Amino acid sequence: MTARQTWPRPVVMALCTAVGLSLALTGCGGGDDAKPSATTAASSAPAASASPADPDAATKAAVLASYTAMWVEQMKAYRVASPDGTKLDDYATLDALSMFERDLATMKKNNTRVTGGVGHDAEVAELDMAAKIPTATVQDCIDLSKWKAERTTGEPIPLPTAQPLRYIASATVERWDDNRWMVTEYEPDGNRTC
């Protein structure tokens, strides 16, 4: 009988979030062979928007860009079980990074790494620009369906059986004096599936 390794929940959650963001950035769309609908009339006027544009759209985009960049750097770290050579501290504070650093230490100790990806569906759920320190809350649906963990020997490590493949993670992101958005808290919640 072989022993089954369980991953610390924060590591799994963090990895899932990172992979998801990278997948979200690549997006999906029509290929080069995509053709416009034959029913499109050349003389039709553009349709008026049913709702006004979001006045916070640019701010929300900046928040999500920082959150996504943190995950890109985090996945770089998970692939080699080390934060060396990453820019994690450009996007997250020590408080937010402490969980990731513990995960990386455990991975290094156990000779494990991540080769798969984590899916993300992140959105800014709350935005408070009137606060002394402008703050946003990001809700992210983490998708582990493409997550691949393995020992450094290449031996695959399955996810724990109780691990949901899709769950919610929340992050607090603050705008600092230099106009940089920083992830200050990250909290995966495996009990909230999505």
Coordinates of C-alpha atoms in Angstrom, one line a residue:
M1 CA 0.0 0.0 0.0
T2 CA 1.4 3.4 -0.9
A3 CA 1.0 6.5 1.3
R4 CA -1.2 9.2 -0.1
Q5 CA 0.1 12.7 0.3
T6 CA -2.3 15.4 1.2
W7 CA -1.6 19.0 0.2
P8 CA -2.1 21.8 2.6
R9 CA -5.4 23.5 1.7
P10 CA -3.8 27.0 1.3
V11 CA -1.2 25.6 -1.2
V12 CA -3.9 23.9 -3.3
M13 CA -6.1 26.9 -3.2
A14 CA -3.3 29.2 -4.1
L15 CA -2.1 27.1 -6.9
C16 CA -5.6 26.8 -8.2
T17 CA -6.1 30.5 -8.2
A18 CA -2.8 31.0 -10.0
V19 CA -3.5 28.6 -12.8
G20 CA -7.0 29.9 -13.2
L21 CA -5.8 33.4 -13.7
S22 CA -3.3 32.4 -16.3
L23 CA -6.1 30.6 -18.1
A24 CA -8.3 33.6 -17.9
L25 CA -5.6 35.8 -19.3
T26 CA -5.3 33.5 -22.4
G27 CA -9.0 33.6 -22.7
C28 CA -10.9 31.9 -25.5
G29 CA -12.2 33.3 -28.7
G30 CA -12.7 32.7 -32.3
G31 CA -9.9 31.5 -34.4
D32 CA -8.6 33.2 -37.5
D33 CA -11.3 31.5 -39.5
A34 CA -14.1 33.2 -37.5
K35 CA -16.6 34.9 -39.9
P36 CA -19.2 37.6 -39.2
S37 CA -22.8 36.5 -39.3
A38 CA -24.4 36.7 -42.7
T39 CA -27.4 38.6 -41.2
T40 CA -25.3 41.6 -40.2
A41 CA -26.6 44.6 -42.1
A42 CA -23.9 47.1 -43.2
S43 CA -26.3 50.0 -42.7
S44 CA -27.4 49.2 -39.2
A45 CA -26.5 51.7 -36.4
P46 CA -24.6 50.4 -33.4
A47 CA -26.9 49.3 -30.6
A48 CA -27.2 51.6 -27.6
S49 CA -26.0 50.1 -24.3
A50 CA -28.8 49.0 -22.1
S51 CA -26.9 50.1 -19.0
P52 CA -24.4 52.9 -18.5
A53 CA -20.7 52.0 -18.5
D54 CA -19.2 51.1 -15.2
P55 CA -17.4 54.3 -13.9
D56 CA -15.0 52.0 -11.9
A57 CA -14.1 49.7 -14.9
A58 CA -10.5 51.0 -15.2
T59 CA -9.9 50.7 -11.4
K60 CA -11.4 47.2 -11.3
A61 CA -9.2 46.2 -14.3
A62 CA -6.1 47.5 -12.4
V63 CA -7.1 45.5 -9.3
L64 CA -7.6 42.3 -11.3
A65 CA -4.3 42.9 -13.2
S66 CA -2.4 43.0 -9.9
Y67 CA -4.2 39.9 -8.6
T68 CA -3.5 38.1 -11.8
A69 CA 0.1 39.1 -11.9
M70 CA 0.5 37.8 -8.3
W71 CA -0.8 34.4 -9.5
V72 CA 1.4 34.3 -12.5
E73 CA 4.4 34.8 -10.2
Q74 CA 3.0 32.3 -7.7
M75 CA 2.8 29.6 -10.4
K76 CA 6.4 30.3 -11.3
A77 CA 7.3 29.6 -7.7
Y78 CA 5.2 26.5 -7.5
R79 CA 6.8 25.0 -10.6
V80 CA 10.2 25.0 -8.8
A81 CA 9.0 25.0 -5.2
S82 CA 10.8 28.3 -4.6
P83 CA 10.1 32.0 -4.7
D84 CA 13.6 32.7 -6.0
G85 CA 13.5 34.6 -9.3
T86 CA 9.9 35.7 -8.9
K87 CA 8.4 39.1 -8.4
L88 CA 5.8 38.0 -5.8
D89 CA 6.6 40.8 -3.5
D90 CA 5.7 43.3 -6.2
Y91 CA 2.1 42.2 -6.0
A92 CA 1.5 40.8 -2.5
T93 CA 2.4 41.8 1.1
L94 CA 4.2 39.6 3.6
D95 CA 0.8 38.8 5.2
A96 CA -0.6 37.5 1.9
L97 CA 2.7 35.8 1.0
S98 CA 3.2 34.0 4.3
M99 CA 0.7 31.2 3.4
F100 CA 2.4 30.8 0.0
E101 CA 5.8 30.7 1.5
R102 CA 4.7 27.9 4.0
D103 CA 3.4 26.0 1.0
L104 CA 6.6 26.4 -0.9
A105 CA 8.6 25.2 2.1
T106 CA 6.4 22.1 2.4
M107 CA 6.8 21.4 -1.3
K108 CA 10.5 21.8 -1.2
K109 CA 10.7 19.5 1.9
N110 CA 8.6 16.9 0.2
N111 CA 10.3 17.2 -3.2
T112 CA 7.1 18.2 -5.0
R113 CA 6.2 20.7 -7.7
V114 CA 3.3 21.7 -9.9
T115 CA 3.2 21.2 -13.6
G116 CA -0.5 21.7 -14.4
G117 CA -2.5 24.8 -14.2
V118 CA -5.2 26.4 -12.1
G119 CA -8.3 28.0 -13.6
H120 CA -9.6 31.4 -12.4
D121 CA -12.8 33.3 -12.8
A122 CA -12.0 36.4 -10.7
E123 CA -14.1 39.5 -10.3
V124 CA -14.0 42.6 -8.1
A125 CA -16.9 42.0 -5.7
E126 CA -16.4 45.2 -3.7
L127 CA -14.6 48.5 -4.2
D128 CA -14.2 51.2 -1.6
M129 CA -12.3 54.2 -3.1
A130 CA -13.4 56.5 -0.3
A131 CA -11.6 54.6 2.4
K132 CA -8.3 56.0 3.8
I133 CA -6.6 53.2 1.9
P134 CA -8.7 52.4 -1.2
T135 CA -9.6 48.7 -1.0
A136 CA -11.1 46.1 -3.2
T137 CA -12.4 42.6 -2.5
V138 CA -11.7 40.0 -5.2
Q139 CA -13.8 36.8 -5.4
D140 CA -12.3 34.1 -7.5
C141 CA -13.6 30.7 -8.6
I142 CA -10.6 28.4 -8.5
D143 CA -10.7 25.5 -10.9
L144 CA -8.3 22.6 -10.2
S145 CA -9.4 20.4 -13.0
K146 CA -6.1 20.9 -14.9
W147 CA -4.0 21.0 -11.7
K148 CA -1.1 18.6 -11.8
A149 CA 1.2 18.0 -8.9
E150 CA 4.1 15.7 -9.0
R151 CA 7.3 14.6 -7.1
T152 CA 10.5 16.0 -8.6
T153 CA 11.0 12.5 -9.9
G154 CA 7.9 12.9 -12.2
E155 CA 5.7 10.7 -10.1
P156 CA 2.1 12.2 -10.2
I157 CA 0.5 13.1 -6.9
P158 CA -3.4 12.9 -6.9
L159 CA -5.4 15.6 -5.2
P160 CA -6.9 14.5 -1.9
T161 CA -10.3 12.9 -2.5
A162 CA -12.1 15.4 -0.3
Q163 CA -10.7 18.3 -2.3
P164 CA -13.3 20.1 -4.4
L165 CA -12.2 20.8 -8.0
R166 CA -13.9 24.2 -7.9
Y167 CA -14.1 26.5 -4.9
I168 CA -14.1 30.2 -3.9
A169 CA -11.1 32.2 -2.8
S170 CA -11.3 35.8 -1.6
A171 CA -8.5 38.4 -1.7
T172 CA -8.2 41.9 -0.2
V173 CA -6.4 44.3 -2.5
E174 CA -5.3 47.8 -1.4
R175 CA -4.0 50.7 -3.4
W176 CA -0.8 52.0 -1.9
D177 CA 0.7 55.5 -2.1
D178 CA 2.6 54.7 -5.3
N179 CA -0.8 53.8 -7.0
R180 CA 0.2 50.2 -6.9
W181 CA -2.6 47.7 -6.0
M182 CA -1.2 45.1 -3.6
V183 CA -2.8 41.8 -2.4
T184 CA -2.8 42.1 1.4
E185 CA -4.9 39.0 2.3
Y186 CA -5.8 35.8 0.5
E187 CA -8.3 33.3 1.8
P188 CA -9.2 30.1 0.0
D189 CA -12.5 28.5 1.2
G190 CA -12.8 24.9 0.1
N191 CA -16.3 24.7 1.7
R192 CA -17.7 27.2 -0.9
T193 CA -17.8 25.5 -4.2
C194 CA -18.5 27.3 -7.5

